CSV table of N, CA, C and O in Angstrom, one decimal:
chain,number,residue,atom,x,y,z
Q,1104,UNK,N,-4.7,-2.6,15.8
Q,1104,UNK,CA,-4.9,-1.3,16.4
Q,1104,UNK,C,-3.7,-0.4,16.0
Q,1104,UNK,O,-3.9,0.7,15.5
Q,1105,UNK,N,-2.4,-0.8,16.2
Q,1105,UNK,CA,-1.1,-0.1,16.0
Q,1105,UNK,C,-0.9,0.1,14.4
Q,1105,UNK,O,-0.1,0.9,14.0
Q,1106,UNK,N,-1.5,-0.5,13.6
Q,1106,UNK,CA,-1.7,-0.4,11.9
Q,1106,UNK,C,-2.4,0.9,12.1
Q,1106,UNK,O,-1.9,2.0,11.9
Q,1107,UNK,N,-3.5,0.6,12.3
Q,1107,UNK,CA,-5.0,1.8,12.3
Q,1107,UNK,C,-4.3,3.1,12.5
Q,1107,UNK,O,-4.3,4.1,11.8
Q,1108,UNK,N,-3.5,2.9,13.9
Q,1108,UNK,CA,-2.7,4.3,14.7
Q,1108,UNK,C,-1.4,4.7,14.1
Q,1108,UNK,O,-0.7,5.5,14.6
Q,1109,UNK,N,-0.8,3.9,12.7
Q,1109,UNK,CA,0.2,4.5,12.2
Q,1109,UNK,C,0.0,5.8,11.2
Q,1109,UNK,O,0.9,6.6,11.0
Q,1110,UNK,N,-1.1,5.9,10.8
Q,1110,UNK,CA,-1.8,7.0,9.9
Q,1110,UNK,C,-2.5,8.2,11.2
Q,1110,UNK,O,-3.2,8.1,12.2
Q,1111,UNK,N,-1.6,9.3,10.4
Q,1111,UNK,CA,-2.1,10.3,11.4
Q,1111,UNK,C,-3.5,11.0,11.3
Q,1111,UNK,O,-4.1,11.8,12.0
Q,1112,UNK,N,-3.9,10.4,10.0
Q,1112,UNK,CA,-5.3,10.9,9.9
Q,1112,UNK,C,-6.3,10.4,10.7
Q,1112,UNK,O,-7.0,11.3,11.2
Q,1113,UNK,N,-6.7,8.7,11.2
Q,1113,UNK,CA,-7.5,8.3,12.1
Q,1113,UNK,C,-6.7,9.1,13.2
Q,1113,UNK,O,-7.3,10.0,13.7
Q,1114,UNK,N,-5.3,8.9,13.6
Q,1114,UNK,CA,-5.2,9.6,15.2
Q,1114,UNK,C,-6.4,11.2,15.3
Q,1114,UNK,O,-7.0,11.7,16.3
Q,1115,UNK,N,-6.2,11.6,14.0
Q,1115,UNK,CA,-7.1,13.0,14.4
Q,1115,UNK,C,-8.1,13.1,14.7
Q,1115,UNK,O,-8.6,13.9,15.5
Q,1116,UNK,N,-8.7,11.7,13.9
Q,1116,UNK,CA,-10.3,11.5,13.7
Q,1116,UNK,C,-10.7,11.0,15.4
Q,1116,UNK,O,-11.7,11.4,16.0
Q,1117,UNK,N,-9.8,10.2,16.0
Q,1117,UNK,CA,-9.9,9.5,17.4
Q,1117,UNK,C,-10.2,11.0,18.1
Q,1117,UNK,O,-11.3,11.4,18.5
Q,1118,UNK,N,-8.9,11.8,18.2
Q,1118,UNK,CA,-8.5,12.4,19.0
Q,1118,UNK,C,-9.5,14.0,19.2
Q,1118,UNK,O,-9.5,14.8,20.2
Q,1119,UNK,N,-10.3,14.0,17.9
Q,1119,UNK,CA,-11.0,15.1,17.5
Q,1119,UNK,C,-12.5,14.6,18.9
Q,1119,UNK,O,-13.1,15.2,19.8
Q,1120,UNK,N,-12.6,13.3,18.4
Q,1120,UNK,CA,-13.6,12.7,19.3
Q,1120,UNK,C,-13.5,12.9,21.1
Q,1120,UNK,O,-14.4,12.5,22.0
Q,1121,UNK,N,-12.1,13.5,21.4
Q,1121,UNK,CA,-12.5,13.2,22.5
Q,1121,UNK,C,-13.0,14.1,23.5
Q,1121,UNK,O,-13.0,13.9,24.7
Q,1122,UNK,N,-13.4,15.3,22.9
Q,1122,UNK,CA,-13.7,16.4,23.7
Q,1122,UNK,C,-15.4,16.4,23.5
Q,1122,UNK,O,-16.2,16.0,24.3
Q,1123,UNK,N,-15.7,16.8,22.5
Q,1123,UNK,CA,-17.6,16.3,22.7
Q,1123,UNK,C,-17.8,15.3,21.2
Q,1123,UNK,O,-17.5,15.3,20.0
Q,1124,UNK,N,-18.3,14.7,22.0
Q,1124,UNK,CA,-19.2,13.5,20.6
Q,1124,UNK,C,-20.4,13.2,21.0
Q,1124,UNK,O,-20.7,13.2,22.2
Q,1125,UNK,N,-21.3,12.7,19.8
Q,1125,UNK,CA,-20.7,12.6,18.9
Q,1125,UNK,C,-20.8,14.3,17.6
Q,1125,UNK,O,-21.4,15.4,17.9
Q,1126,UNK,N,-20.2,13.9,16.6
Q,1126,UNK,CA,-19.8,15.5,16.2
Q,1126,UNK,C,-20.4,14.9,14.7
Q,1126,UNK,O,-20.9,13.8,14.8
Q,1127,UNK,N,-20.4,15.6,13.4
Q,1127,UNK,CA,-21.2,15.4,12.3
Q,1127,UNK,C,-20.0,15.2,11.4
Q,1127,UNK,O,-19.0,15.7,11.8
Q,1128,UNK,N,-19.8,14.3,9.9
Q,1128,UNK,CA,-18.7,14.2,9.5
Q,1128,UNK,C,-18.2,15.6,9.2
Q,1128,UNK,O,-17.1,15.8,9.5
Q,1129,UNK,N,-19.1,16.6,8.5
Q,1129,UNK,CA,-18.5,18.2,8.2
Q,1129,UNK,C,-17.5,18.6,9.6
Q,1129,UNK,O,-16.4,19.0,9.4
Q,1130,UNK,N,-18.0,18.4,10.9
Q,1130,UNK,CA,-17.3,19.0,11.9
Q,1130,UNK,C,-16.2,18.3,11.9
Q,1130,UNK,O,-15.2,18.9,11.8
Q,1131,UNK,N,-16.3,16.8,12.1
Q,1131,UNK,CA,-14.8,15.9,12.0
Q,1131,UNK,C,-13.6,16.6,10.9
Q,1131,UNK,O,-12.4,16.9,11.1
Q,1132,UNK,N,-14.6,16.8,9.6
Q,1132,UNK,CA,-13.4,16.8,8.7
Q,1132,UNK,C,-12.8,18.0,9.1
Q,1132,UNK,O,-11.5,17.9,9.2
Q,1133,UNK,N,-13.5,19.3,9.3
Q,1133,UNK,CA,-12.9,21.0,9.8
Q,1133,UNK,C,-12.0,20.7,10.6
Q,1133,UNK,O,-11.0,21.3,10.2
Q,1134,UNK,N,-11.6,19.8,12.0
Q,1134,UNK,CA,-11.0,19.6,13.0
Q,1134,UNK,C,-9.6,18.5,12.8
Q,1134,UNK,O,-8.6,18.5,13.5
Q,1135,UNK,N,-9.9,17.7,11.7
Q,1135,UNK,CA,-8.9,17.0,11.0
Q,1135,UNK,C,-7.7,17.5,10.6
Q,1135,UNK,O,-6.6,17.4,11.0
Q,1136,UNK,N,-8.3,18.4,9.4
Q,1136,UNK,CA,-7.6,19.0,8.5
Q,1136,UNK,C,-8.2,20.1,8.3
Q,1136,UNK,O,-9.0,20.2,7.4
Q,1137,UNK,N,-7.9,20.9,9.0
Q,1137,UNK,CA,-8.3,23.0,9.0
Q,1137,UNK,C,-8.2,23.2,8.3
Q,1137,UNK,O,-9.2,23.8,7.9
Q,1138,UNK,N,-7.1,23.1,7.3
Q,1138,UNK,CA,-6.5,23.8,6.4
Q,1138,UNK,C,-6.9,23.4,4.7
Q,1138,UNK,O,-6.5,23.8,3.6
Q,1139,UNK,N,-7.9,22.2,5.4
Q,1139,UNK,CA,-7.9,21.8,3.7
Q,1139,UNK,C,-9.1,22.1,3.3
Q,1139,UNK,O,-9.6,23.0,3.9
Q,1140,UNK,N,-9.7,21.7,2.3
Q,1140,UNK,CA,-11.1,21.8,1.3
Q,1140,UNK,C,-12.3,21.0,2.1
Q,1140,UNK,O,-12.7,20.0,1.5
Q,1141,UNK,N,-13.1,21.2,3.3
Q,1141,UNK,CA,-13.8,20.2,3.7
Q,1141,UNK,C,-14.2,19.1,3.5
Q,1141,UNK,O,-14.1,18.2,4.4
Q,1142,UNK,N,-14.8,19.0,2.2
Q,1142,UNK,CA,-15.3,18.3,1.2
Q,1142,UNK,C,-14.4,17.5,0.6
Q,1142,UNK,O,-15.0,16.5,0.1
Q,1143,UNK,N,-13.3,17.4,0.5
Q,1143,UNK,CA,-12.5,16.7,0.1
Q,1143,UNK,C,-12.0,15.7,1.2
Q,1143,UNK,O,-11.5,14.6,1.0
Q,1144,UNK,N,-12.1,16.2,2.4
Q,1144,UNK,CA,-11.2,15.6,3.9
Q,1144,UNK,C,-12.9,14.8,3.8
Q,1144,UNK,O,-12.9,13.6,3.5
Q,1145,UNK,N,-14.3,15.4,4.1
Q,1145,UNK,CA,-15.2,14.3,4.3
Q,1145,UNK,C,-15.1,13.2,3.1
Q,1145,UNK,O,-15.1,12.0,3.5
Q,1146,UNK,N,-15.1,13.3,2.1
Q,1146,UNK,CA,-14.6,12.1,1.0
Q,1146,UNK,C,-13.8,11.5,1.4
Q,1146,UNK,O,-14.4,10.4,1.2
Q,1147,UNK,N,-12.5,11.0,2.0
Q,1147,UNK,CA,-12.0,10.4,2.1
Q,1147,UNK,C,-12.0,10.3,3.8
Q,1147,UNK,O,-11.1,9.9,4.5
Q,1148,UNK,N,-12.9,10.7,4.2
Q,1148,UNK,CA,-12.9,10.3,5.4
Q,1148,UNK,C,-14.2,9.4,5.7
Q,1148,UNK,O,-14.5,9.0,6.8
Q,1149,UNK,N,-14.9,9.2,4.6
Q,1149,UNK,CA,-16.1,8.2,4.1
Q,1149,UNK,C,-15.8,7.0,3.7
Q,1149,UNK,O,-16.3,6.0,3.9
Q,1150,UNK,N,-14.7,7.5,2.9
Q,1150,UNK,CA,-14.5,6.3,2.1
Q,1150,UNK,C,-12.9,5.3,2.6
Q,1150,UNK,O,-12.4,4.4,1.9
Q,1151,UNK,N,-12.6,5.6,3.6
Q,1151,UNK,CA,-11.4,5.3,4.1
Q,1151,UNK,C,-11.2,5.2,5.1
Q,1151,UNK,O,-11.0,4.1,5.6
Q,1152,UNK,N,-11.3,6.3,5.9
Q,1152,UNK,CA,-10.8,6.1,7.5
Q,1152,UNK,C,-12.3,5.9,8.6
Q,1152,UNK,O,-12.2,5.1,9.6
Q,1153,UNK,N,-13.2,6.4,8.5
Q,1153,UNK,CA,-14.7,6.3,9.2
Q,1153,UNK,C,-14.8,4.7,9.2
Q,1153,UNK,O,-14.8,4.0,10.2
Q,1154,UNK,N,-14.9,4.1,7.5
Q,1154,UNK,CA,-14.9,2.4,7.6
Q,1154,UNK,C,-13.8,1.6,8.4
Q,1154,UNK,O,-14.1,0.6,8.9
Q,1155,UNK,N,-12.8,2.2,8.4
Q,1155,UNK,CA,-11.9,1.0,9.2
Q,1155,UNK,C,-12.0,1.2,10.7
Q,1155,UNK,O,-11.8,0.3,11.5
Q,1156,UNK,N,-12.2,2.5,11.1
Q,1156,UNK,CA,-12.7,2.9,12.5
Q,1156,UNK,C,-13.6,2.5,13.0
Q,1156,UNK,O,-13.7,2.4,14.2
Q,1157,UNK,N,-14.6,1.9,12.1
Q,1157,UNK,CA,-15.9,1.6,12.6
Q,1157,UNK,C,-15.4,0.3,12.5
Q,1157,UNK,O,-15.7,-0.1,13.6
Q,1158,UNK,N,-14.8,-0.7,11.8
Q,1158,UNK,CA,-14.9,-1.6,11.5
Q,1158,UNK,C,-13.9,-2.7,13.0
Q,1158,UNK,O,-14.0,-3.9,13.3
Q,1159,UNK,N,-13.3,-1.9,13.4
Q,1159,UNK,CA,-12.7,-1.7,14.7
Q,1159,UNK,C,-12.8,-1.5,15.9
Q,1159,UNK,O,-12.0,-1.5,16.9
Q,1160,UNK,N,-14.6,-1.3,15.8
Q,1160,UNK,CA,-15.0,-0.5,17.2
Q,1160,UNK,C,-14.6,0.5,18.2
Q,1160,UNK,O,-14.8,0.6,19.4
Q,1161,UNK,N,-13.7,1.7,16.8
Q,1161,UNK,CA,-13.0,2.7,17.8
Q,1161,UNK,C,-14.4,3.6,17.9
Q,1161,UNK,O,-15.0,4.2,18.8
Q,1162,UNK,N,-14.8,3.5,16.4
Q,1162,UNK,CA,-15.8,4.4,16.7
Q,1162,UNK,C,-17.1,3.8,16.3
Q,1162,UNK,O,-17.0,2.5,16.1
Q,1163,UNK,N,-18.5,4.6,16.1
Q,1163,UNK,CA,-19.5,4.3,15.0
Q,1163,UNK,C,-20.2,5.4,14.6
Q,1163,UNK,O,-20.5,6.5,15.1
Q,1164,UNK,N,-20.4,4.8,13.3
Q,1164,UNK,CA,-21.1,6.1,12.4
Q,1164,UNK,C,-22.1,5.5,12.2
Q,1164,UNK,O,-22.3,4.3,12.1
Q,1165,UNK,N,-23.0,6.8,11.8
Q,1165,UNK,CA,-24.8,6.7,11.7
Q,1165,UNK,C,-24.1,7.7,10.1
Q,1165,UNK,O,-23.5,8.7,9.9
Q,1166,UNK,N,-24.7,6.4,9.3
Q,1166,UNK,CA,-24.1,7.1,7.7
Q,1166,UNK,C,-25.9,8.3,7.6
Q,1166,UNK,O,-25.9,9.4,7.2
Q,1167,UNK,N,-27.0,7.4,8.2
Q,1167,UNK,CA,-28.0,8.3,8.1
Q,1167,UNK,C,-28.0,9.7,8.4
Q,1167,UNK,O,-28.7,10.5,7.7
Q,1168,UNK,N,-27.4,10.1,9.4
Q,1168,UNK,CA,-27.6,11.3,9.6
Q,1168,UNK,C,-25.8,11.8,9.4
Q,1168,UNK,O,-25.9,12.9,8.8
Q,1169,UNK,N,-24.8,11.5,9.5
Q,1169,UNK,CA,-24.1,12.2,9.7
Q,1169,UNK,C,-23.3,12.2,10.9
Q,1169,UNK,O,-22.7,13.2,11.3
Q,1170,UNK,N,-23.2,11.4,11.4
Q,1170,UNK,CA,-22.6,11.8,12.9
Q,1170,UNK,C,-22.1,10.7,12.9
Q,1170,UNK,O,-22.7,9.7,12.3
Q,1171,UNK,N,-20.3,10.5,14.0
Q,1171,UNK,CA,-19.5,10.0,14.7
Q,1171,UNK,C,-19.3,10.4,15.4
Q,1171,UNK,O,-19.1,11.6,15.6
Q,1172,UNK,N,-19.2,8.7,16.9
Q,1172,UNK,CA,-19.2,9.0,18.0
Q,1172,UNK,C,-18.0,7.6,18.6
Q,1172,UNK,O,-17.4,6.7,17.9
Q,1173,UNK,N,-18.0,7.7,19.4
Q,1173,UNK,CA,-17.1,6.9,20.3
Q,1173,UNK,C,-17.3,5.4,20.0
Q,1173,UNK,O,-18.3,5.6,19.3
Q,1174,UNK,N,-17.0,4.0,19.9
Q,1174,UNK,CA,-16.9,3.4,19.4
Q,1174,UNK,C,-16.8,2.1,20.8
Q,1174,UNK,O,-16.1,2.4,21.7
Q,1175,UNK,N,-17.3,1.3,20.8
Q,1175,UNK,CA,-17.3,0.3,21.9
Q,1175,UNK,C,-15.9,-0.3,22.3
Q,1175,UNK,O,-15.8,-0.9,23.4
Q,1176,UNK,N,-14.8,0.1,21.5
Q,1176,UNK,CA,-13.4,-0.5,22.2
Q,1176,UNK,C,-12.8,1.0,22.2
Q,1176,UNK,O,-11.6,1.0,22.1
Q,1177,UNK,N,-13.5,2.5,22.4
Q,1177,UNK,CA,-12.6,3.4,22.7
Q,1177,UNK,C,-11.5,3.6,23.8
Q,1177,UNK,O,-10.3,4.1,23.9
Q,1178,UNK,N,-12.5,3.0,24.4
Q,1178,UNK,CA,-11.2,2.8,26.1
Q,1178,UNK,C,-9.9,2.4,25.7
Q,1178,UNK,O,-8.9,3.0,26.1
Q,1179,UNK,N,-10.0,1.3,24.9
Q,1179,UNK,CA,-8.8,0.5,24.6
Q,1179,UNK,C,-7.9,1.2,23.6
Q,1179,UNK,O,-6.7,1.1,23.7
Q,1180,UNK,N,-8.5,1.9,22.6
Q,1180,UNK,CA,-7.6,3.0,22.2
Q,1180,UNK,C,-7.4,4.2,22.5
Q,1180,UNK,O,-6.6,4.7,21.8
Q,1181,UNK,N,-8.0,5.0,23.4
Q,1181,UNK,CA,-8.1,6.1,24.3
Q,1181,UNK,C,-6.5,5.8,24.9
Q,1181,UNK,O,-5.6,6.6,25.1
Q,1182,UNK,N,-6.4,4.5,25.2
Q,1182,UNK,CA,-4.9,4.3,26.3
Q,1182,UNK,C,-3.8,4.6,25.4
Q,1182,UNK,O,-2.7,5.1,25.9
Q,1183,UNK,N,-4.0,4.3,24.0
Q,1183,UNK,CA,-2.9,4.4,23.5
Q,1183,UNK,C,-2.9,5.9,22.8
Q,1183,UNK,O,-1.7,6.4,22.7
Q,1184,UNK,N,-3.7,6.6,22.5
Q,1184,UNK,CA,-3.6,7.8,22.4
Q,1184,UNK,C,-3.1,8.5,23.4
Q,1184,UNK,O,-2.1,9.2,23.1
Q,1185,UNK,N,-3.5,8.6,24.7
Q,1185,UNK,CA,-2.8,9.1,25.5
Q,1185,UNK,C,-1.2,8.9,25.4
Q,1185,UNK,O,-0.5,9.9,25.3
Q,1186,UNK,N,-0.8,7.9,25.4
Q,1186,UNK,CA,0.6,7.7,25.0
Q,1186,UNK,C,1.5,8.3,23.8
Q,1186,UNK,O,2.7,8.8,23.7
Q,1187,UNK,N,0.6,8.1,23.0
Q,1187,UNK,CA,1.4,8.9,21.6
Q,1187,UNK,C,1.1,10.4,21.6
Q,1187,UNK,O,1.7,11.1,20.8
Q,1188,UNK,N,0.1,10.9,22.5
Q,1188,UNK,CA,-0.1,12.3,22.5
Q,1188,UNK,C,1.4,13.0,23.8
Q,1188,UNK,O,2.4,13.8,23.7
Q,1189,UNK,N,1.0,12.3,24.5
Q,1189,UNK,CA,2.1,12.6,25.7
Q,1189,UNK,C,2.8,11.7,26.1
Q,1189,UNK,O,2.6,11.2,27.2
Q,1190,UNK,N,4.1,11.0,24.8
Q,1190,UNK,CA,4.9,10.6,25.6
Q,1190,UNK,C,6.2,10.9,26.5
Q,1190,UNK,O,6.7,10.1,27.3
Q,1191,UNK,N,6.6,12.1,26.2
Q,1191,UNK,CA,7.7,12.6,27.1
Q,1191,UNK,C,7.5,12.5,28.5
Q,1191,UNK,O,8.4,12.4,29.4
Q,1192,UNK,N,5.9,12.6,28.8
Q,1192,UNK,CA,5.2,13.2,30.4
Q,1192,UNK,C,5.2,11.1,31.1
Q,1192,UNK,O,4.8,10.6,32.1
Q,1193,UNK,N,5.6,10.5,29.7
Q,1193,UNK,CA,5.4,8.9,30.1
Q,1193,UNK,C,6.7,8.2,30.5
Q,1193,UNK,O,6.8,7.3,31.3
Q,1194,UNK,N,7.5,8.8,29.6
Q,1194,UNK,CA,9.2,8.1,29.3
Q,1194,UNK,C,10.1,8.0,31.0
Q,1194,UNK,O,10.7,8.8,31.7
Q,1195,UNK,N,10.0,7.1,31.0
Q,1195,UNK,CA,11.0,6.9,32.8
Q,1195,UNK,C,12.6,7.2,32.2
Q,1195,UNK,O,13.3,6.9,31.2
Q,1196,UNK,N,12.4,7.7,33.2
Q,1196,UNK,CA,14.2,8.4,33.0
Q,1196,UNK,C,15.6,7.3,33.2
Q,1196,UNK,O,15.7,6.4,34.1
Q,1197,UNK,N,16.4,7.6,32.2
Q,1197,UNK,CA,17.3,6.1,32.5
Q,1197,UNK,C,18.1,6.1,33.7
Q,1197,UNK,O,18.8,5.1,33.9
């Protein structure tokens, strides 16, 4: 899981997920990476990060239509996102 979460690109892909899913790869990739070429962020988000996500049970994709959604162990990485999104609001004071 902590391999998968060293790449900030799945953290997006997780974190994009958590407000409505499931969402279409075009939408994922927009929300990933704004700033880049769509088409380019969905290619490598096909061929790279969707497979090991899924292969993980963070998420699952329906290659048929297009869409990623929540994944049967999200819970279990949901906890650690919360952590790496807000850790100062986590850190006990020495």
């Amino acid at each position: 899981m902590f391999e998968t979460l060293a790449d900030a690109t799945p953290r997006r892909v997780l974190l994009a997920l958590t407000d409505d899913a499931p969402v279409t790869v075009r939408t994922l990739a927009r929300r990933v990476e704004p700033d880049s070429r769509v088409s380019s962020t969905r290619t490598v988000l096909r061929h790279q990060h969707l497979p090991k996500l899924e292969r993980h049970g963070f998420v699952w994709w329906d290659r048929a239509d297009g869409t990623v959604g929540r994944g049967s162990r999200w819970s279990d990485v949901r906890s650690i996102l919360d952590a790496i999104e807000y850790p100062a609001e986590r850190t006990v004071p020495a």
